[in-house]
PDB file of N, CA and C in Angstrom:
ATOM      1  N   UNK A 300      -9.803  41.766  40.854  1.00  0.00           N
ATOM      2  CA  UNK A 300     -10.580  40.552  40.712  1.00  0.00           C
ATOM      3  C   UNK A 300     -11.914  40.885  40.060  1.00  0.00           C
ATOM      4  N   UNK A 301     -12.367  40.001  39.187  1.00  0.00           N
ATOM      5  CA  UNK A 301     -13.645  40.167  38.503  1.00  0.00           C
ATOM      6  C   UNK A 301     -14.755  39.448  39.260  1.00  0.00           C
ATOM      7  N   UNK A 302     -15.919  40.047  39.265  1.00  0.00           N
ATOM      8  CA  UNK A 302     -17.124  39.438  39.807  1.00  0.00           C
ATOM      9  C   UNK A 302     -18.184  39.492  38.722  1.00  0.00           C
ATOM     10  N   UNK A 303     -19.036  38.506  38.717  1.00  0.00           N
ATOM     11  CA  UNK A 303     -20.027  38.372  37.659  1.00  0.00           C
ATOM     12  C   UNK A 303     -21.425  38.262  38.241  1.00  0.00           C
ATOM     13  N   UNK A 304     -22.344  38.983  37.657  1.00  0.00           N
ATOM     14  CA  UNK A 304     -23.769  38.803  37.907  1.00  0.00           C
ATOM     15  C   UNK A 304     -24.289  38.112  36.657  1.00  0.00           C
ATOM     16  N   UNK A 305     -25.028  37.025  36.843  1.00  0.00           N
ATOM     17  CA  UNK A 305     -25.408  36.240  35.672  1.00  0.00           C
ATOM     18  C   UNK A 305     -26.856  35.780  35.767  1.00  0.00           C
ATOM     19  N   UNK A 306     -27.402  35.473  34.596  1.00  0.00           N
ATOM     20  CA  UNK A 306     -28.753  34.936  34.514  1.00  0.00           C
ATOM     21  C   UNK A 306     -28.692  33.634  33.727  1.00  0.00           C
ATOM     22  N   UNK A 307     -29.288  32.603  34.314  1.00  0.00           N
ATOM     23  CA  UNK A 307     -29.431  31.308  33.660  1.00  0.00           C
ATOM     24  C   UNK A 307     -30.898  31.093  33.312  1.00  0.00           C
ATOM     25  N   UNK A 308     -31.124  30.283  32.301  1.00  0.00           N
ATOM     26  CA  UNK A 308     -32.478  29.950  31.881  1.00  0.00           C
ATOM     27  C   UNK A 308     -32.580  28.457  31.618  1.00  0.00           C
ATOM     28  N   UNK A 309     -33.791  27.947  31.664  1.00  0.00           N
ATOM     29  CA  UNK A 309     -33.999  26.570  31.212  1.00  0.00           C
ATOM     30  C   UNK A 309     -34.112  26.586  29.678  1.00  0.00           C
ATOM     31  N   UNK A 310     -34.259  25.445  29.075  1.00  0.00           N
ATOM     32  CA  UNK A 310     -34.253  25.332  27.618  1.00  0.00           C
ATOM     33  C   UNK A 310     -35.345  26.168  26.957  1.00  0.00           C
ATOM     34  N   UNK A 311     -36.509  26.223  27.561  1.00  0.00           N
ATOM     35  CA  UNK A 311     -37.635  26.938  26.955  1.00  0.00           C
ATOM     36  C   UNK A 311     -37.713  28.414  27.355  1.00  0.00           C
ATOM     37  N   UNK A 312     -36.862  28.835  28.288  1.00  0.00           N
ATOM     38  CA  UNK A 312     -36.873  30.229  28.723  1.00  0.00           C
ATOM     39  C   UNK A 312     -37.987  30.576  29.684  1.00  0.00           C
ATOM     40  N   UNK A 313     -38.641  29.571  30.212  1.00  0.00           N
ATOM     41  CA  UNK A 313     -39.758  29.831  31.126  1.00  0.00           C
ATOM     42  C   UNK A 313     -39.330  30.032  32.573  1.00  0.00           C
ATOM     43  N   UNK A 314     -38.140  29.560  32.907  1.00  0.00           N
ATOM     44  CA  UNK A 314     -37.627  29.687  34.267  1.00  0.00           C
ATOM     45  C   UNK A 314     -36.240  30.295  34.209  1.00  0.00           C
ATOM     46  N   UNK A 315     -35.975  31.264  35.088  1.00  0.00           N
ATOM     47  CA  UNK A 315     -34.653  31.885  35.128  1.00  0.00           C
ATOM     48  C   UNK A 315     -34.123  31.912  36.552  1.00  0.00           C
ATOM     49  N   UNK A 316     -32.812  32.119  36.640  1.00  0.00           N
ATOM     50  CA  UNK A 316     -32.115  32.188  37.919  1.00  0.00           C
ATOM     51  C   UNK A 316     -31.094  33.304  37.818  1.00  0.00           C
ATOM     52  N   UNK A 317     -31.006  34.126  38.835  1.00  0.00           N
ATOM     53  CA  UNK A 317     -30.020  35.214  38.889  1.00  0.00           C
ATOM     54  C   UNK A 317     -29.020  34.880  39.990  1.00  0.00           C
ATOM     55  N   UNK A 318     -27.721  34.993  39.668  1.00  0.00           N
ATOM     56  CA  UNK A 318     -26.698  34.681  40.645  1.00  0.00           C
ATOM     57  C   UNK A 318     -25.509  35.610  40.539  1.00  0.00           C
ATOM     58  N   UNK A 319     -24.585  35.458  41.480  1.00  0.00           N
ATOM     59  CA  UNK A 319     -23.349  36.234  41.488  1.00  0.00           C
ATOM     60  C   UNK A 319     -22.198  35.282  41.817  1.00  0.00           C
ATOM     61  N   UNK A 320     -21.049  35.497  41.191  1.00  0.00           N
ATOM     62  CA  UNK A 320     -19.898  34.633  41.411  1.00  0.00           C
ATOM     63  C   UNK A 320     -18.625  35.368  41.029  1.00  0.00           C
ATOM     64  N   UNK A 321     -17.492  34.848  41.473  1.00  0.00           N
ATOM     65  CA  UNK A 321     -16.225  35.405  41.016  1.00  0.00           C
ATOM     66  C   UNK A 321     -15.572  34.513  39.967  1.00  0.00           C
ATOM     67  N   UNK A 322     -16.138  33.319  39.746  1.00  0.00           N
ATOM     68  CA  UNK A 322     -15.623  32.404  38.736  1.00  0.00           C
ATOM     69  C   UNK A 322     -16.794  31.909  37.888  1.00  0.00           C
ATOM     70  N   UNK A 323     -17.086  32.648  36.838  1.00  0.00           N
ATOM     71  CA  UNK A 323     -18.269  32.368  36.028  1.00  0.00           C
ATOM     72  C   UNK A 323     -18.189  31.008  35.334  1.00  0.00           C
ATOM     73  N   UNK A 324     -17.035  30.661  34.792  1.00  0.00           N
ATOM     74  CA  UNK A 324     -16.898  29.377  34.097  1.00  0.00           C
ATOM     75  C   UNK A 324     -17.174  28.221  35.053  1.00  0.00           C
ATOM     76  N   UNK A 325     -16.547  28.253  36.222  1.00  0.00           N
ATOM     77  CA  UNK A 325     -16.745  27.182  37.204  1.00  0.00           C
ATOM     78  C   UNK A 325     -18.199  27.102  37.653  1.00  0.00           C
ATOM     79  N   UNK A 326     -18.783  28.262  37.939  1.00  0.00           N
ATOM     80  CA  UNK A 326     -20.143  28.271  38.486  1.00  0.00           C
ATOM     81  C   UNK A 326     -21.159  27.769  37.475  1.00  0.00           C
ATOM     82  N   UNK A 327     -21.040  28.201  36.223  1.00  0.00           N
ATOM     83  CA  UNK A 327     -21.978  27.732  35.205  1.00  0.00           C
ATOM     84  C   UNK A 327     -21.770  26.234  34.962  1.00  0.00           C
ATOM     85  N   UNK A 328     -20.527  25.789  34.992  1.00  0.00           N
ATOM     86  CA  UNK A 328     -20.240  24.353  34.869  1.00  0.00           C
ATOM     87  C   UNK A 328     -20.976  23.577  35.971  1.00  0.00           C
ATOM     88  N   UNK A 329     -20.921  24.089  37.184  1.00  0.00           N
ATOM     89  CA  UNK A 329     -21.614  23.424  38.295  1.00  0.00           C
ATOM     90  C   UNK A 329     -23.114  23.334  38.037  1.00  0.00           C
ATOM     91  N   UNK A 330     -23.690  24.435  37.532  1.00  0.00           N
ATOM     92  CA  UNK A 330     -25.127  24.419  37.217  1.00  0.00           C
ATOM     93  C   UNK A 330     -25.412  23.421  36.097  1.00  0.00           C
ATOM     94  N   UNK A 331     -24.631  23.464  35.041  1.00  0.00           N
ATOM     95  CA  UNK A 331     -24.860  22.598  33.880  1.00  0.00           C
ATOM     96  C   UNK A 331     -24.757  21.119  34.236  1.00  0.00           C
ATOM     97  N   UNK A 332     -23.914  20.801  35.175  1.00  0.00           N
ATOM     98  CA  UNK A 332     -23.696  19.407  35.552  1.00  0.00           C
ATOM     99  C   UNK A 332     -24.443  19.004  36.822  1.00  0.00           C
ATOM    100  N   UNK A 333     -25.346  19.859  37.263  1.00  0.00           N
ATOM    101  CA  UNK A 333     -26.223  19.564  38.404  1.00  0.00           C
ATOM    102  C   UNK A 333     -25.434  19.103  39.623  1.00  0.00           C
ATOM    103  N   UNK A 334     -24.347  19.814  39.926  1.00  0.00           N
ATOM    104  CA  UNK A 334     -23.493  19.415  41.035  1.00  0.00           C
ATOM    105  C   UNK A 334     -24.084  19.765  42.399  1.00  0.00           C
ATOM    106  N   UNK A 335     -25.034  20.686  42.433  1.00  0.00           N
ATOM    107  CA  UNK A 335     -25.695  21.044  43.690  1.00  0.00           C
ATOM    108  C   UNK A 335     -27.079  20.391  43.695  1.00  0.00           C
ATOM    109  N   UNK A 336     -27.104  19.110  43.995  1.00  0.00           N
ATOM    110  CA  UNK A 336     -28.348  18.325  43.947  1.00  0.00           C
ATOM    111  C   UNK A 336     -29.432  18.945  44.831  1.00  0.00           C
ATOM    112  N   UNK A 337     -30.620  19.044  44.266  1.00  0.00           N
ATOM    113  CA  UNK A 337     -31.753  19.566  44.997  1.00  0.00           C
ATOM    114  C   UNK A 337     -31.887  21.075  44.940  1.00  0.00           C
ATOM    115  N   UNK A 338     -30.916  21.751  44.334  1.00  0.00           N
ATOM    116  CA  UNK A 338     -30.990  23.214  44.231  1.00  0.00           C
ATOM    117  C   UNK A 338     -32.076  23.617  43.222  1.00  0.00           C
ATOM    118  N   UNK A 339     -32.418  24.882  43.217  1.00  0.00           N
ATOM    119  CA  UNK A 339     -33.410  25.402  42.282  1.00  0.00           C
ATOM    120  C   UNK A 339     -33.006  25.098  40.843  1.00  0.00           C
ATOM    121  N   UNK A 340     -31.736  25.373  40.514  1.00  0.00           N
ATOM    122  CA  UNK A 340     -31.292  25.169  39.131  1.00  0.00           C
ATOM    123  C   UNK A 340     -31.283  23.688  38.757  1.00  0.00           C
ATOM    124  N   UNK A 341     -30.999  22.830  39.704  1.00  0.00           N
ATOM    125  CA  UNK A 341     -31.049  21.388  39.456  1.00  0.00           C
ATOM    126  C   UNK A 341     -32.488  20.935  39.254  1.00  0.00           C
ATOM    127  N   UNK A 342     -33.355  21.350  40.141  1.00  0.00           N
ATOM    128  CA  UNK A 342     -34.751  20.922  40.109  1.00  0.00           C
ATOM    129  C   UNK A 342     -35.455  21.340  38.826  1.00  0.00           C
ATOM    130  N   UNK A 343     -35.168  22.571  38.348  1.00  0.00           N
ATOM    131  CA  UNK A 343     -35.865  23.102  37.173  1.00  0.00           C
ATOM    132  C   UNK A 343     -35.007  23.085  35.911  1.00  0.00           C
ATOM    133  N   UNK A 344     -33.860  22.417  35.953  1.00  0.00           N
ATOM    134  CA  UNK A 344     -32.957  22.277  34.804  1.00  0.00           C
ATOM    135  C   UNK A 344     -32.598  23.636  34.191  1.00  0.00           C
ATOM    136  N   UNK A 345     -32.226  24.553  35.056  1.00  0.00           N
ATOM    137  CA  UNK A 345     -31.845  25.909  34.641  1.00  0.00           C
ATOM    138  C   UNK A 345     -30.327  25.910  34.450  1.00  0.00           C
ATOM    139  N   UNK A 346     -29.897  25.725  33.203  1.00  0.00           N
ATOM    140  CA  UNK A 346     -28.481  25.485  32.929  1.00  0.00           C
ATOM    141  C   UNK A 346     -27.899  26.342  31.805  1.00  0.00           C
ATOM    142  N   UNK A 347     -28.696  27.162  31.166  1.00  0.00           N
ATOM    143  CA  UNK A 347     -28.230  27.933  30.012  1.00  0.00           C
ATOM    144  C   UNK A 347     -27.856  29.342  30.430  1.00  0.00           C
ATOM    145  N   UNK A 348     -26.606  29.724  30.228  1.00  0.00           N
ATOM    146  CA  UNK A 348     -26.147  31.081  30.538  1.00  0.00           C
ATOM    147  C   UNK A 348     -26.660  32.016  29.448  1.00  0.00           C
ATOM    148  N   UNK A 349     -27.589  32.903  29.809  1.00  0.00           N
ATOM    149  CA  UNK A 349     -28.177  33.793  28.803  1.00  0.00           C
ATOM    150  C   UNK A 349     -27.769  35.250  28.976  1.00  0.00           C
ATOM    151  N   UNK A 350     -27.145  35.581  30.115  1.00  0.00           N
ATOM    152  CA  UNK A 350     -26.749  36.974  30.360  1.00  0.00           C
ATOM    153  C   UNK A 350     -25.704  36.994  31.458  1.00  0.00           C
ATOM    154  N   UNK A 351     -24.746  37.920  31.329  1.00  0.00           N
ATOM    155  CA  UNK A 351     -23.823  38.183  32.435  1.00  0.00           C
ATOM    156  C   UNK A 351     -23.239  39.571  32.283  1.00  0.00           C
ATOM    157  N   UNK A 352     -22.815  40.110  33.398  1.00  0.00           N
ATOM    158  CA  UNK A 352     -22.106  41.389  33.413  1.00  0.00           C
ATOM    159  C   UNK A 352     -21.001  41.288  34.448  1.00  0.00           C
ATOM    160  N   UNK A 353     -20.009  42.156  34.324  1.00  0.00           N
ATOM    161  CA  UNK A 353     -18.841  42.086  35.202  1.00  0.00           C
ATOM    162  C   UNK A 353     -18.635  43.381  35.962  1.00  0.00           C
ATOM    163  N   UNK A 354     -17.947  43.247  37.083  1.00  0.00           N
ATOM    164  CA  UNK A 354     -17.521  44.388  37.884  1.00  0.00           C
ATOM    165  C   UNK A 354     -16.308  43.946  38.701  1.00  0.00           C
ATOM    166  N   UNK A 355     -15.532  44.901  39.144  1.00  0.00           N
ATOM    167  CA  UNK A 355     -14.408  44.582  40.023  1.00  0.00           C
ATOM    168  C   UNK A 355     -14.755  44.822  41.488  1.00  0.00           C
ATOM    169  N   UNK A 356     -15.961  45.270  41.748  1.00  0.00           N
ATOM    170  CA  UNK A 356     -16.406  45.606  43.096  1.00  0.00           C
ATOM    171  C   UNK A 356     -17.401  44.555  43.597  1.00  0.00           C
ATOM    172  N   UNK A 357     -17.004  43.770  44.576  1.00  0.00           N
ATOM    173  CA  UNK A 357     -17.862  42.705  45.070  1.00  0.00           C
ATOM    174  C   UNK A 357     -19.169  43.249  45.631  1.00  0.00           C
ATOM    175  N   UNK A 358     -19.108  44.373  46.311  1.00  0.00           N
ATOM    176  CA  UNK A 358     -20.345  44.955  46.861  1.00  0.00           C
ATOM    177  C   UNK A 358     -21.301  45.369  45.750  1.00  0.00           C
ATOM    178  N   UNK A 359     -20.758  45.940  44.688  1.00  0.00           N
ATOM    179  CA  UNK A 359     -21.583  46.337  43.543  1.00  0.00           C
ATOM    180  C   UNK A 359     -22.224  45.111  42.892  1.00  0.00           C
ATOM    181  N   UNK A 360     -21.475  44.016  42.808  1.00  0.00           N
ATOM    182  CA  UNK A 360     -22.005  42.791  42.214  1.00  0.00           C
ATOM    183  C   UNK A 360     -23.171  42.253  43.040  1.00  0.00           C
ATOM    184  N   UNK A 361     -23.006  42.229  44.344  1.00  0.00           N
ATOM    185  CA  UNK A 361     -24.066  41.729  45.225  1.00  0.00           C
ATOM    186  C   UNK A 361     -25.300  42.627  45.148  1.00  0.00           C
ATOM    187  N   UNK A 362     -25.084  43.930  45.143  1.00  0.00           N
ATOM    188  CA  UNK A 362     -26.207  44.867  45.037  1.00  0.00           C
ATOM    189  C   UNK A 362     -26.924  44.729  43.698  1.00  0.00           C
ATOM    190  N   UNK A 363     -26.165  44.547  42.622  1.00  0.00           N
ATOM    191  CA  UNK A 363     -26.759  44.386  41.299  1.00  0.00           C
ATOM    192  C   UNK A 363     -27.581  43.100  41.240  1.00  0.00           C
ATOM    193  N   UNK A 364     -27.069  42.027  41.824  1.00  0.00           N
ATOM    194  CA  UNK A 364     -27.830  40.777  41.868  1.00  0.00           C
ATOM    195  C   UNK A 364     -29.156  40.999  42.593  1.00  0.00           C
ATOM    196  N   UNK A 365     -29.112  41.649  43.733  1.00  0.00           N
ATOM    197  CA  UNK A 365     -30.337  41.931  44.491  1.00  0.00           C
ATOM    198  C   UNK A 365     -31.292  42.797  43.689  1.00  0.00           C
ATOM    199  N   UNK A 366     -30.742  43.796  42.990  1.00  0.00           N
ATOM    200  CA  UNK A 366     -31.569  44.690  42.181  1.00  0.00           C
ATOM    201  C   UNK A 366     -32.310  43.894  41.104  1.00  0.00           C
ATOM    202  N   UNK A 367     -31.564  43.082  40.354  1.00  0.00           N
ATOM    203  CA  UNK A 367     -32.181  42.307  39.268  1.00  0.00           C
ATOM    204  C   UNK A 367     -33.196  41.317  39.825  1.00  0.00           C
ATOM    205  N   UNK A 368     -32.856  40.662  40.931  1.00  0.00           N
ATOM    206  CA  UNK A 368     -33.796  39.708  41.536  1.00  0.00           C
ATOM    207  C   UNK A 368     -35.108  40.386  41.926  1.00  0.00           C
ATOM    208  N   UNK A 369     -35.047  41.671  42.267  1.00  0.00           N
ATOM    209  CA  UNK A 369     -36.237  42.398  42.664  1.00  0.00           C
ATOM    210  C   UNK A 369     -37.110  42.858  41.513  1.00  0.00           C
ATOM    211  N   UNK A 370     -36.601  42.766  40.311  1.00  0.00           N
ATOM    212  CA  UNK A 370     -37.367  43.189  39.143  1.00  0.00           C
ATOM    213  C   UNK A 370     -38.448  42.172  38.791  1.00  0.00           C
ATOM    214  N   UNK A 371     -39.473  42.646  38.089  1.00  0.00           N
ATOM    215  CA  UNK A 371     -40.469  41.708  37.582  1.00  0.00           C
ATOM    216  C   UNK A 371     -39.892  40.953  36.384  1.00  0.00           C
ATOM    217  N   UNK A 372     -40.569  39.911  35.992  1.00  0.00           N
ATOM    218  CA  UNK A 372     -40.038  39.040  34.936  1.00  0.00           C
ATOM    219  C   UNK A 372     -39.883  39.778  33.605  1.00  0.00           C
ATOM    220  N   UNK A 373     -40.797  40.648  33.275  1.00  0.00           N
ATOM    221  CA  UNK A 373     -40.714  41.377  32.009  1.00  0.00           C
ATOM    222  C   UNK A 373     -39.441  42.221  31.939  1.00  0.00           C
ATOM    223  N   UNK A 374     -39.078  42.829  33.032  1.00  0.00           N
ATOM    224  CA  UNK A 374     -37.873  43.652  33.053  1.00  0.00           C
ATOM    225  C   UNK A 374     -36.613  42.792  32.938  1.00  0.00           C
ATOM    226  N   UNK A 375     -36.617  41.642  33.590  1.00  0.00           N
ATOM    227  CA  UNK A 375     -35.487  40.715  33.463  1.00  0.00           C
ATOM    228  C   UNK A 375     -35.366  40.223  32.021  1.00  0.00           C
ATOM    229  N   UNK A 376     -36.493  39.881  31.410  1.00  0.00           N
ATOM    230  CA  UNK A 376     -36.484  39.443  30.012  1.00  0.00           C
ATOM    231  C   UNK A 376     -35.915  40.517  29.102  1.00  0.00           C
ATOM    232  N   UNK A 377     -36.288  41.756  29.348  1.00  0.00           N
ATOM    233  CA  UNK A 377     -35.790  42.868  28.538  1.00  0.00           C
ATOM    234  C   UNK A 377     -34.277  43.023  28.694  1.00  0.00           C
ATOM    235  N   UNK A 378     -33.781  42.840  29.906  1.00  0.00           N
ATOM    236  CA  UNK A 378     -32.340  42.921  30.144  1.00  0.00           C
ATOM    237  C   UNK A 378     -31.608  41.842  29.343  1.00  0.00           C
ATOM    238  N   UNK A 379     -32.078  40.621  29.406  1.00  0.00           N
ATOM    239  CA  UNK A 379     -31.446  39.534  28.648  1.00  0.00           C
ATOM    240  C   UNK A 379     -31.495  39.852  27.158  1.00  0.00           C
ATOM    241  N   UNK A 380     -32.663  40.230  26.662  1.00  0.00           N
ATOM    242  CA  UNK A 380     -32.840  40.489  25.231  1.00  0.00           C
ATOM    243  C   UNK A 380     -31.993  41.657  24.738  1.00  0.00           C
ATOM    244  N   UNK A 381     -31.630  42.577  25.634  1.00  0.00           N
ATOM    245  CA  UNK A 381     -30.821  43.726  25.220  1.00  0.00           C
ATOM    246  C   UNK A 381     -29.432  43.313  24.758  1.00  0.00           C
ATOM    247  N   UNK A 382     -28.923  42.208  25.278  1.00  0.00           N
ATOM    248  CA  UNK A 382     -27.588  41.725  24.897  1.00  0.00           C
ATOM    249  C   UNK A 382     -27.625  40.378  24.194  1.00  0.00           C
ATOM    250  N   UNK A 383     -28.715  39.667  24.340  1.00  0.00           N
ATOM    251  CA  UNK A 383     -28.812  38.320  23.793  1.00  0.00           C
ATOM    252  C   UNK A 383     -30.242  38.093  23.290  1.00  0.00           C
ATOM    253  N   UNK A 384     -30.597  38.725  22.167  1.00  0.00           N
ATOM    254  CA  UNK A 384     -31.989  38.681  21.695  1.00  0.00           C
ATOM    255  C   UNK A 384     -32.536  37.279  21.435  1.00  0.00           C
ATOM    256  N   UNK A 385     -31.671  36.342  21.068  1.00  0.00           N
ATOM    257  CA  UNK A 385     -32.125  34.973  20.786  1.00  0.00           C
ATOM    258  C   UNK A 385     -32.084  34.071  22.015  1.00  0.00           C
ATOM    259  N   UNK A 386     -31.616  34.607  23.132  1.00  0.00           N
ATOM    260  CA  UNK A 386     -31.471  33.848  24.366  1.00  0.00           C
ATOM    261  C   UNK A 386     -30.589  32.615  24.128  1.00  0.00           C
ATOM    262  N   UNK A 387     -29.516  32.813  23.378  1.00  0.00           N
ATOM    263  CA  UNK A 387     -28.563  31.731  23.130  1.00  0.00           C
ATOM    264  C   UNK A 387     -27.805  31.402  24.414  1.00  0.00           C
ATOM    265  N   UNK A 388     -27.324  30.169  24.506  1.00  0.00           N
ATOM    266  CA  UNK A 388     -26.490  29.771  25.627  1.00  0.00           C
ATOM    267  C   UNK A 388     -25.100  30.343  25.379  1.00  0.00           C
ATOM    268  N   UNK A 389     -24.657  31.240  26.247  1.00  0.00           N
ATOM    269  CA  UNK A 389     -23.385  31.951  26.085  1.00  0.00           C
ATOM    270  C   UNK A 389     -22.192  31.208  26.691  1.00  0.00           C
ATOM    271  N   UNK A 390     -22.412  30.054  27.252  1.00  0.00           N
ATOM    272  CA  UNK A 390     -21.339  29.355  27.958  1.00  0.00           C
ATOM    273  C   UNK A 390     -20.102  29.145  27.079  1.00  0.00           C
ATOM    274  N   UNK A 391     -20.300  28.706  25.855  1.00  0.00           N
ATOM    275  CA  UNK A 391     -19.156  28.454  24.959  1.00  0.00           C
ATOM    276  C   UNK A 391     -18.361  29.724  24.699  1.00  0.00           C
ATOM    277  N   UNK A 392     -18.997  30.878  24.764  1.00  0.00           N
ATOM    278  CA  UNK A 392     -18.296  32.142  24.477  1.00  0.00           C
ATOM    279  C   UNK A 392     -17.402  32.590  25.622  1.00  0.00           C
ATOM    280  N   UNK A 393     -17.564  32.029  26.810  1.00  0.00           N
ATOM    281  CA  UNK A 393     -16.724  32.430  27.949  1.00  0.00           C
ATOM    282  C   UNK A 393     -15.596  31.451  28.216  1.00  0.00           C
ATOM    283  N   UNK A 394     -15.612  30.328  27.519  1.00  0.00           N
ATOM    284  CA  UNK A 394     -14.539  29.333  27.718  1.00  0.00           C
ATOM    285  C   UNK A 394     -13.253  29.799  27.073  1.00  0.00           C
ATOM    286  N   UNK A 395     -12.127  29.455  27.680  1.00  0.00           N
ATOM    287  CA  UNK A 395     -10.835  29.873  27.099  1.00  0.00           C
ATOM    288  C   UNK A 395     -10.548  29.177  25.765  1.00  0.00           C
TER     289      UNK A 395
END
């Protein structure tokens, strides 16, 4: 089974969210459609998938999420830019 650690951003890139899931398409869809009313991503319109990585180890995914969440913003920005320099929304690239 695949697990995903992902980073979402708002349109301007000023706000980000780090999460973990086993179904990246479903989870990003939920964020994009504001299905969790009142959540951080809903409140700040954080809906653009700008980074993700995969692992088959759920514990590793959870630890990686915690690690990234503990980083300062500059380090998180550098991580996103390392794979997605334009901070494009990657959602369309993960759809079947």
